[in-house]
XYZ file of C-alpha atoms in Angstrom:
636
model
C 0.000 0.000 0.000
C 1.362 3.486 -0.797
C 2.504 5.544 2.155
C -0.199 7.795 3.632
C 2.470 10.227 4.907
C 0.602 11.126 8.059
C 2.957 13.206 10.241
C 4.006 11.746 13.594
C 3.067 13.263 16.920
C -0.148 14.109 18.773
C -3.222 14.457 16.586
C -3.857 18.175 17.281
C -0.271 19.015 16.303
C 0.076 16.982 13.103
C -1.053 19.669 10.666
C 1.021 22.417 12.278
C 4.070 20.140 12.244
C 3.399 19.295 8.609
C 2.995 22.960 7.639
C 6.237 23.856 9.355
C 8.133 21.149 7.492
C 6.796 21.862 3.987
C 9.151 23.569 1.563
C 8.106 26.916 0.103
C 8.703 28.761 -3.164
C 9.166 32.479 -3.604
C 6.751 34.225 -6.020
C 9.574 34.616 -8.538
C 10.260 30.873 -8.411
C 6.563 29.991 -8.485
C 6.171 31.761 -11.849
C 8.323 29.074 -13.446
C 5.813 26.309 -12.668
C 2.556 25.522 -14.444
C -0.317 23.756 -12.655
C -3.281 22.236 -14.514
C -6.546 22.249 -12.540
C -9.612 20.364 -13.777
C -12.876 21.625 -12.292
C -14.028 25.063 -11.153
C -16.312 24.207 -8.249
C -15.467 25.201 -4.708
C -12.349 23.032 -4.561
C -11.066 23.877 -8.042
C -11.872 27.591 -8.008
C -10.406 28.152 -4.537
C -7.266 26.227 -5.488
C -6.842 28.204 -8.736
C -7.370 31.511 -6.907
C -4.873 30.692 -4.169
C -2.189 29.239 -6.436
C -2.563 32.200 -8.775
C -2.162 34.543 -5.822
C 1.065 32.740 -4.967
C 2.404 33.376 -8.462
C 1.987 30.014 -10.207
C 0.908 29.731 -13.845
C -2.487 28.062 -13.621
C -4.510 26.514 -16.425
C -8.092 25.933 -15.266
C -10.513 23.693 -17.179
C -14.269 23.137 -16.928
C -16.805 21.582 -19.294
C -19.516 24.135 -18.396
C -19.996 27.296 -20.433
C -19.068 29.293 -17.322
C -17.014 28.393 -14.277
C -19.936 29.656 -12.196
C -22.041 26.705 -13.364
C -19.946 24.136 -11.501
C -22.118 21.784 -9.476
C -21.104 23.296 -6.129
C -23.716 25.911 -6.952
C -26.446 23.335 -6.242
C -25.525 22.862 -2.561
C -28.253 24.324 -0.393
C -28.145 23.978 3.353
C -24.831 25.231 4.682
C -21.189 24.788 5.630
C -19.863 23.535 8.977
C -17.317 25.211 11.220
C -16.493 24.984 14.922
C -16.904 28.701 15.725
C -19.288 27.971 18.652
C -21.180 31.221 18.147
C -24.382 29.738 19.717
C -22.341 28.885 22.852
C -23.641 25.311 22.866
C -20.318 23.627 23.553
C -18.990 23.143 20.045
C -15.249 22.798 19.475
C -12.726 21.454 17.013
C -12.687 18.202 18.972
C -16.474 17.873 18.840
C -16.584 18.571 15.099
C -13.847 15.993 14.611
C -15.642 13.405 16.743
C -18.992 13.969 15.032
C -17.364 13.546 11.612
C -15.543 10.344 12.553
C -18.694 8.879 14.086
C -20.882 10.104 11.224
C -18.570 8.338 8.768
C -18.951 5.146 10.793
C -15.229 4.934 11.565
C -14.100 4.467 7.990
C -12.114 7.679 7.474
C -8.531 8.642 8.242
C -8.317 10.304 11.653
C -5.549 12.754 10.785
C -7.347 14.116 7.731
C -10.605 14.595 9.607
C -8.930 16.409 12.479
C -7.171 18.741 10.041
C -10.504 19.468 8.381
C -11.969 20.475 11.745
C -8.954 22.659 12.490
C -9.208 24.516 9.181
C -12.985 24.988 9.338
C -12.979 28.279 11.237
C -10.552 29.933 8.837
C -12.883 29.034 5.952
C -15.683 31.124 7.442
C -13.333 34.075 7.978
C -12.153 33.797 4.369
C -15.684 33.710 2.989
C -16.908 36.600 5.136
C -13.963 38.668 3.920
C -15.033 37.878 0.358
C -18.536 39.154 1.069
C -20.443 35.869 1.221
C -23.856 36.917 2.616
C -24.260 34.444 5.456
C -27.438 34.750 7.507
C -27.003 36.801 10.687
C -28.684 36.986 14.053
C -30.148 40.217 15.427
C -26.951 40.926 17.392
C -24.868 40.766 14.205
C -23.241 37.383 14.736
C -23.434 34.890 11.900
C -26.404 32.580 12.353
C -26.049 28.826 12.810
C -28.396 25.883 12.488
C -28.194 22.150 13.103
C -27.720 19.361 10.594
C -28.117 15.616 10.820
C -25.919 13.599 13.153
C -24.968 16.408 15.547
C -26.364 18.028 18.701
C -24.891 21.501 18.240
C -25.584 24.344 15.843
C -22.470 24.761 13.701
C -23.806 25.159 10.169
C -23.427 28.583 8.541
C -25.866 29.267 5.733
C -27.240 31.716 3.186
C -30.874 30.586 3.188
C -30.994 27.621 0.779
C -28.346 29.053 -1.558
C -25.170 28.485 0.412
C -23.329 26.640 -2.342
C -24.136 29.338 -4.862
C -22.941 32.146 -2.606
C -19.741 30.333 -1.630
C -19.015 29.534 -5.266
C -19.464 33.178 -6.234
C -16.913 34.081 -3.575
C -14.381 31.566 -4.874
C -15.194 32.479 -8.481
C -14.531 36.172 -7.964
C -11.224 35.343 -6.264
C -10.285 33.157 -9.241
C -11.363 35.765 -11.790
C -9.143 38.310 -10.071
C -6.234 36.044 -10.953
C -7.570 35.606 -14.488
C -7.523 39.392 -14.863
C -3.987 39.458 -13.458
C -2.881 36.931 -16.068
C -1.859 34.218 -13.622
C -4.868 31.965 -14.247
C -6.036 31.076 -17.736
C -9.584 29.734 -17.911
C -10.711 27.106 -20.437
C -14.531 26.760 -20.377
C -16.384 24.232 -22.549
C -13.292 22.015 -22.363
C -13.519 18.447 -21.092
C -10.662 16.333 -19.796
C -10.655 12.968 -21.565
C -7.362 11.526 -20.346
C -4.403 12.050 -18.076
C -0.873 12.138 -19.460
C 1.670 10.296 -17.328
C 5.235 10.909 -18.494
C 8.255 9.304 -16.864
C 6.104 8.070 -13.991
C 4.525 11.414 -13.073
C 1.374 13.320 -14.005
C 2.451 15.867 -16.575
C -0.529 16.770 -18.688
C -4.053 16.373 -19.988
C -5.845 15.411 -23.158
C -8.903 17.611 -23.584
C -11.663 18.156 -26.110
C -13.007 21.571 -27.024
C -16.738 20.940 -26.727
C -17.600 23.633 -29.272
C -15.155 22.879 -32.083
C -14.448 19.229 -31.227
C -10.682 19.816 -31.358
C -8.666 17.361 -29.265
C -5.513 18.895 -27.823
C -2.986 18.336 -25.049
C -1.680 20.563 -22.267
C 1.491 20.031 -20.288
C 2.375 21.179 -16.787
C 4.412 20.440 -13.698
C 1.452 19.030 -11.777
C -2.208 18.163 -12.303
C -5.060 18.782 -9.847
C -8.395 16.979 -10.224
C -11.332 18.792 -8.618
C -14.015 17.113 -10.689
C -16.646 16.222 -8.092
C -18.562 12.995 -7.679
C -20.146 10.281 -9.776
C -23.570 9.577 -8.299
C -25.078 9.981 -11.782
C -23.947 6.396 -12.256
C -27.457 5.732 -10.872
C -28.905 7.877 -13.688
C -31.454 9.460 -11.340
C -29.642 11.430 -8.661
C -29.548 14.915 -7.190
C -26.489 15.696 -9.319
C -26.607 17.570 -12.594
C -26.722 15.238 -15.587
C -23.280 16.445 -16.657
C -21.598 15.122 -13.510
C -19.502 12.069 -14.350
C -16.582 9.849 -13.393
C -14.473 10.261 -16.539
C -11.637 12.371 -15.107
C -11.026 10.191 -12.051
C -11.673 6.942 -13.893
C -9.180 7.867 -16.629
C -6.659 8.650 -13.888
C -7.422 5.243 -12.326
C -6.642 3.558 -15.652
C -3.340 5.466 -15.727
C -2.319 4.082 -12.327
C -4.068 6.103 -9.601
C -5.690 3.907 -6.960
C -9.446 4.285 -6.525
C -10.529 4.132 -2.878
C -13.858 2.884 -1.493
C -15.776 3.354 -4.776
C -18.931 1.760 -3.318
C -19.320 4.367 -0.549
C -22.285 6.346 -1.870
C -24.505 8.655 0.136
C -28.256 8.457 -0.279
C -29.822 11.791 0.731
C -33.083 11.407 2.690
C -34.860 14.605 1.623
C -35.396 14.712 -2.138
C -38.508 15.217 -4.222
C -39.734 11.720 -5.226
C -39.572 10.449 -8.796
C -42.423 11.949 -10.812
C -42.412 9.960 -14.064
C -40.425 7.358 -15.991
C -38.775 9.857 -18.338
C -37.345 12.022 -15.569
C -33.634 12.747 -15.985
C -32.673 13.929 -12.473
C -34.007 14.403 -8.959
C -34.249 17.572 -6.912
C -32.687 17.945 -3.488
C -34.607 19.490 -0.617
C -31.982 20.709 1.835
C -31.367 18.690 4.969
C -31.690 21.976 6.852
C -35.465 21.580 6.467
C -35.258 18.805 9.052
C -34.510 21.448 11.698
C -38.140 22.608 11.678
C -39.949 19.962 9.633
C -41.193 16.719 11.183
C -41.079 13.495 9.164
C -43.963 11.035 9.355
C -46.114 8.468 7.574
C -49.554 7.066 8.426
C -49.543 4.260 10.962
C -52.001 2.277 8.868
C -50.884 0.624 5.624
C -52.483 1.969 2.483
C -53.988 5.003 4.218
C -55.097 7.205 1.294
C -56.469 10.108 3.334
C -55.031 13.579 2.757
C -52.488 14.472 5.463
C -54.734 17.076 7.094
C -57.324 14.347 7.669
C -54.901 12.115 9.597
C -54.818 13.043 13.319
C -51.594 12.945 15.336
C -52.575 9.686 17.007
C -52.627 7.966 13.631
C -49.272 9.382 12.458
C -45.950 7.622 12.887
C -43.155 10.136 13.470
C -40.819 7.240 12.925
C -37.462 9.032 13.280
C -38.541 10.552 16.577
C -39.788 7.132 17.678
C -36.721 5.137 16.638
C -34.019 7.719 17.385
C -35.322 9.836 20.265
C -31.898 11.342 20.975
C -31.594 12.886 17.501
C -35.120 12.588 16.121
C -35.556 14.184 12.714
C -31.851 15.069 12.660
C -30.620 11.482 12.503
C -27.700 11.097 10.044
C -28.477 10.816 6.362
C -27.774 7.123 5.906
C -29.959 6.175 8.873
C -32.788 8.542 7.906
C -32.734 7.247 4.324
C -32.959 3.579 5.318
C -35.730 4.374 7.775
C -37.755 6.075 5.013
C -37.270 3.091 2.711
C -38.336 0.703 5.482
C -41.680 2.387 6.143
C -42.382 2.626 2.408
C -41.529 -1.036 1.954
C -44.072 -1.787 4.703
C -46.760 -0.185 2.547
C -47.045 3.034 4.544
C -45.469 5.362 2.003
C -47.407 8.324 0.621
C -47.922 9.804 -2.810
C -47.887 8.051 -6.213
C -46.655 4.487 -5.872
C -46.220 4.873 -2.125
C -42.624 6.049 -2.590
C -42.617 9.044 -0.300
C -42.864 10.273 3.286
C -44.149 13.568 4.662
C -41.914 16.445 5.758
C -44.405 18.540 7.707
C -44.000 22.176 8.861
C -47.388 22.481 10.546
C -45.996 22.647 14.078
C -43.118 25.000 13.186
C -45.474 27.364 11.385
C -47.721 27.415 14.426
C -44.876 28.057 16.852
C -42.620 30.388 14.829
C -44.935 31.919 12.261
C -44.740 31.921 8.496
C -42.386 34.892 8.324
C -39.631 33.097 10.253
C -39.963 29.958 8.126
C -39.829 32.084 4.960
C -36.656 33.805 6.188
C -34.986 30.457 6.824
C -36.186 28.400 3.868
C -38.261 30.607 1.568
C -36.449 29.825 -1.669
C -36.659 26.084 -0.930
C -40.413 26.310 -0.495
C -40.613 28.266 -3.762
C -38.548 25.634 -5.567
C -40.739 22.854 -4.202
C -43.851 24.679 -5.411
C -42.333 25.241 -8.856
C -41.639 21.530 -9.297
C -44.683 19.959 -7.610
C -47.281 22.734 -7.795
C -47.937 22.129 -4.094
C -47.794 24.766 -1.355
C -45.645 23.343 1.461
C -46.912 26.056 3.793
C -50.366 24.476 3.487
C -49.602 20.768 2.950
C -46.554 18.689 3.931
C -43.721 18.202 1.465
C -43.348 14.701 0.064
C -39.782 13.425 0.092
C -37.868 10.210 -0.596
C -34.157 9.245 -0.547
C -31.993 9.629 -3.660
C -28.300 9.229 -4.608
C -26.511 12.439 -3.732
C -22.793 12.397 -2.840
C -19.976 9.883 -3.116
C -17.498 9.329 -0.332
C -15.395 7.122 -2.604
C -12.798 8.713 -4.857
C -9.181 8.557 -5.864
C -6.907 7.556 -2.996
C -4.760 10.416 -1.698
C -2.145 10.674 1.004
C -2.155 13.278 3.778
C -0.799 15.814 1.281
C -3.723 15.135 -1.115
C -1.473 13.476 -3.702
C -2.609 10.297 -5.441
C -0.510 7.238 -6.119
C 0.693 8.959 -9.311
C 3.366 11.510 -8.370
C 2.281 15.001 -9.286
C -1.444 14.140 -9.462
C -3.352 15.852 -6.646
C -7.057 15.242 -6.006
C -9.267 17.561 -3.971
C -12.887 17.926 -2.883
C -15.416 15.207 -3.629
C -13.075 13.653 -6.206
C -10.921 12.159 -3.423
C -11.914 9.738 -0.665
C -10.234 11.274 2.316
C -12.507 12.923 4.867
C -15.986 11.419 5.148
C -15.655 7.678 5.610
C -18.778 5.654 4.813
C -21.275 8.502 5.316
C -20.825 12.248 4.977
C -22.424 14.486 7.562
C -24.538 17.249 6.087
C -22.827 20.610 5.401
C -19.366 19.014 5.320
C -18.929 18.837 1.534
C -18.532 22.595 1.127
C -16.198 22.613 4.108
C -13.901 19.991 2.583
C -13.852 21.588 -0.864
C -12.770 24.976 0.480
C -10.375 23.504 3.045
C -8.587 21.578 0.314
C -8.520 24.463 -2.154
C -7.748 27.450 0.051
C -5.655 26.033 2.881
C -4.212 22.557 2.255
C -3.385 21.986 -1.406
C -1.536 25.314 -1.893
C 0.937 24.255 0.790
C 1.361 20.585 -0.086
C 1.463 21.133 -3.852
C 4.025 23.891 -3.431
C 6.213 21.572 -1.360
C 5.991 18.911 -4.059
C 6.990 21.367 -6.785
C 9.777 22.835 -4.648
C 11.411 19.405 -4.666
C 11.410 19.268 -8.474
C 12.862 21.569 -11.093
C 10.317 23.114 -13.503
C 9.932 20.722 -16.400
C 6.747 21.087 -18.352
C 6.656 18.208 -20.770
C 5.372 19.208 -24.193
C 3.614 17.507 -27.089
C 6.937 16.177 -28.307
C 7.047 13.697 -25.414
C 5.788 10.284 -26.618
C 3.323 9.997 -23.718
C 1.348 12.992 -25.006
C 1.053 11.591 -28.515
C 0.071 8.149 -27.251
C -2.634 9.511 -24.954
C -4.034 11.763 -27.656
C -4.190 8.938 -30.201
C -6.053 6.751 -27.723
C -8.643 9.485 -27.127
C -9.053 10.064 -30.863
C -9.511 6.349 -31.478
C -12.097 6.083 -28.711
C -13.980 9.031 -30.206
C -13.943 7.470 -33.689
C -15.152 4.197 -32.251
C -18.116 5.843 -30.504
C -19.124 7.661 -33.676
C -18.784 4.546 -35.812
C -21.318 2.346 -33.984
C -24.447 3.963 -35.492
C -26.837 1.692 -33.646
C -30.476 2.185 -32.730
C -30.479 2.899 -28.972
C -29.782 6.280 -27.424
C -27.055 6.940 -24.898
C -29.700 7.869 -22.318
C -31.396 4.517 -22.839
C -28.221 2.662 -21.845
C -27.527 5.069 -18.991
C -31.045 4.564 -17.625
C -30.684 0.774 -17.809
C -27.383 0.857 -15.964
C -28.770 3.260 -13.378
C -31.739 1.062 -12.559
C -29.483 -1.947 -12.147
C -27.093 -0.055 -9.868
C -29.938 1.381 -7.761
C -31.496 -2.042 -7.278
C -28.246 -3.892 -6.591
C -25.917 -1.268 -5.106
C -28.185 1.479 -3.789
C -29.628 1.827 -0.291
C -29.424 -1.928 0.238
C -26.839 -4.354 -1.109
C -26.706 -8.138 -0.958
C -24.313 -10.775 -2.221
C -27.003 -12.069 -4.547
C -27.829 -8.673 -6.006
C -24.222 -7.572 -6.405
C -23.256 -10.855 -8.050
C -26.140 -10.465 -10.468
C -25.110 -6.877 -11.258
C -21.503 -7.876 -11.915
C -22.747 -10.435 -14.415
C -25.221 -8.021 -16.017
C -22.963 -4.974 -16.464
C -20.716 -6.589 -19.119
C -23.840 -7.504 -21.088
C -25.050 -3.897 -21.056
C -21.571 -2.695 -21.996
C -21.348 -5.104 -24.921
C -24.777 -3.995 -26.154
C -23.704 -0.366 -25.829
C -20.706 -0.795 -28.122
C -22.864 -2.653 -30.660
C -26.089 -0.655 -30.647
C -25.579 2.870 -29.312
C -26.373 5.735 -31.660
C -24.258 8.881 -31.615
C -25.341 11.219 -34.382
C -23.225 14.047 -35.743
C -19.456 14.215 -35.906
C -16.514 14.828 -33.641
C -15.644 18.150 -35.298
C -18.549 20.114 -33.829
C -20.635 20.723 -30.747
C -22.015 17.240 -30.107
C -23.661 16.625 -26.767
C -24.572 13.065 -27.707
C -20.859 12.333 -28.115
C -20.086 13.942 -24.747
C -22.707 11.771 -23.028
C -21.557 8.641 -24.841
C -18.009 8.980 -23.567
C -19.173 9.499 -20.001
C -21.613 6.584 -20.065
C -18.955 4.335 -21.618
C -16.779 5.065 -18.598
C -19.684 4.428 -16.216
C -20.200 1.026 -17.856
C -16.647 0.068 -16.910
C -16.506 1.816 -13.552
C -19.780 0.215 -12.381
C -18.050 -3.162 -12.186
C -15.449 -1.721 -9.821
C -18.176 -0.202 -7.633
C -19.965 -3.540 -7.359
C -16.734 -5.438 -6.757
C -15.856 -3.094 -3.896
C -19.340 -3.471 -2.389
C -19.198 -7.253 -2.763
C -15.812 -7.642 -1.111
C -16.763 -5.522 1.920
C -18.627 -8.122 3.995
C -19.962 -5.668 6.540
C -22.393 -2.781 6.801
C -21.059 0.675 7.524
C -22.622 4.071 6.925
C -24.194 4.242 3.482
C -22.896 0.761 2.581
C -25.673 -1.462 3.945
C -25.291 -5.176 3.257
C -28.526 -6.898 4.231
C -26.544 -9.913 5.439
C -24.803 -7.750 8.035
C -27.226 -5.908 10.291
C -28.041 -5.769 13.981
C -31.250 -7.337 15.324
C -32.962 -3.919 15.158
C -31.933 -3.355 11.532
C -28.915 -1.056 11.957
C -25.578 -1.302 10.137
C -23.251 -3.907 11.623
C -19.553 -3.175 11.136
C -16.802 -5.771 11.174
C -13.828 -3.907 12.577
C -11.752 -7.051 12.912
C -11.684 -7.643 9.156
C -12.676 -4.424 7.347
C -11.298 -1.470 9.296
C -9.340 -0.225 6.298
C -9.499 1.899 3.180
C -9.968 -0.328 0.124
C -7.775 1.097 -2.645
C -8.056 -0.607 -6.031
C -5.300 -0.540 -8.654
C -6.000 -1.060 -12.357
C -4.143 -3.974 -13.966
C -5.339 -3.772 -17.562
C -8.458 -4.532 -19.568
C -9.912 -7.910 -18.694
C -7.706 -8.249 -15.610
C -9.035 -8.026 -12.027
C -7.786 -4.971 -10.125
C -5.418 -5.398 -7.207
C -6.762 -4.502 -3.763
C -4.503 -2.515 -1.440
C -5.562 -1.992 2.169
C -4.707 1.089 4.206
C -5.350 0.140 7.858
C -7.348 2.685 9.826
C -6.398 3.357 13.419
C -8.437 5.307 15.953
C -6.510 6.750 18.844
C -8.606 9.809 19.703
C -12.071 8.322 19.167
C -12.379 4.691 20.291
C -14.042 2.270 17.907
C -17.585 1.828 19.155
C -20.913 0.779 17.702
C -22.499 3.893 16.245
C -25.790 4.763 17.921
C -28.150 7.720 17.517
C -30.912 6.362 19.749
């Protein structure tokens, strides 16, 4: 297993010791190095802004028409930090403990503690940039609770926190664009990684407007490309989200860690019809004031206002009295599925539960609820044509975030020297279940405060040497991308890309979604190659490669999903335990909770590609817990 490079010494001092030991570069030296960053979400934009500020030449790539359209903009509820403004006993240690426990003891202690340490500086940075966080009457920034915690530590801008944070990072990046230190490449998709002489040295990209395939060289590559929950087809992610960048890096030698660790978000608008292309998230923050329930009686078709309290099952409050409606996401999602499977679900097909604001509206008044969640209520009305001030919202779990990603060491470098991975694209901080409001925290921690130091130290140990197109590795990688593109265009079958994507998504949801079993995963592993073979025989991709061609873009991404899905199922099959969002039905407690096997699976599973048709090699990074003892996770 590659070395995790966790510094020695007491946990609270590791990051400071690491920072003190990292080599630095002067601005005049930094100008000699070029860094390629893929992705302009919170992690990518903050990294580009900070590295540009330090003097590096930065090339920043995104496939959207504007960097502001990165998927971080869709985050709603908030960002965590241990400021303890509400004076309810929060601290760095409590944030660290909550995150370790929330991830069901499957994350690296040192990384999580560093994340908690950096959290407060993130808020200061964003306030200085003008991010309009909600404030209390006395002027302090407001906080609210999120699932899996008993303190209020989540800073928010109504239901638009991701958008406001991204605008802050975007303006910082665009300042460096204006200064000439960052060059932005919109509508440009990474299709392969160039590894030259054993190190990451460049990219193969396609201009999505002209279709031109070109290469870029640099001294290091940073992937900030987000997650891959669109492997399920229906998810809360934008349809453009994909696994191509990280999967291509995996095929070039980067280990992929815990690919089966997927988070199912409990509060999403249920599926409306069979041709739907994505699902809509309703922020977890709504669970602060909304109460979740279903009828006690199976098949109860009465409208919710006709069902008295005595005939309602507030099942989270009943099962988890200590946390109630703020139980962690994985637990709340499984609980919703359980009551729907019993026949007590609401709405079309019985695939929904109520999120009810009746009591909060009565206690706090409509004005307060509008101030906290008004845009979320408006969005719900726009999609469902239902007024959630008058009737309860209907929600159901959906794929949302992935905790799996490329393996990185403490310095955020992958197993390929010079390839750094930040934000959701890496595996490092959330274990088997991410606590709400921690994704934005990790993205900005990595981009603003961690990567600029560790990447600089890596470059300081190497002379500037930007490999160019004349290096054989660039030509080889480009030819492989061109051949793959020609192959996709040459099939000319009868089925659309979306048709194959939908088929794969249904299979993955059934076999590797909220519940997994040996039988289902074995069936999926046998079925995926059949779908992949049919794809390469019968997919239709109209148009050419020398133009704007969204069908071709989708085809390449789905082709990668059809390979990557096997790795996801293999990882889920090998992990004979339940932990966090990975729930194997064979491994559960008598009361239906996840049952870990710390004796055999307390490790990070990092998979290494061995070639087409060859099984990947499994490397195990043992996880040790010195500050938070391994215990059975309980929220009751």
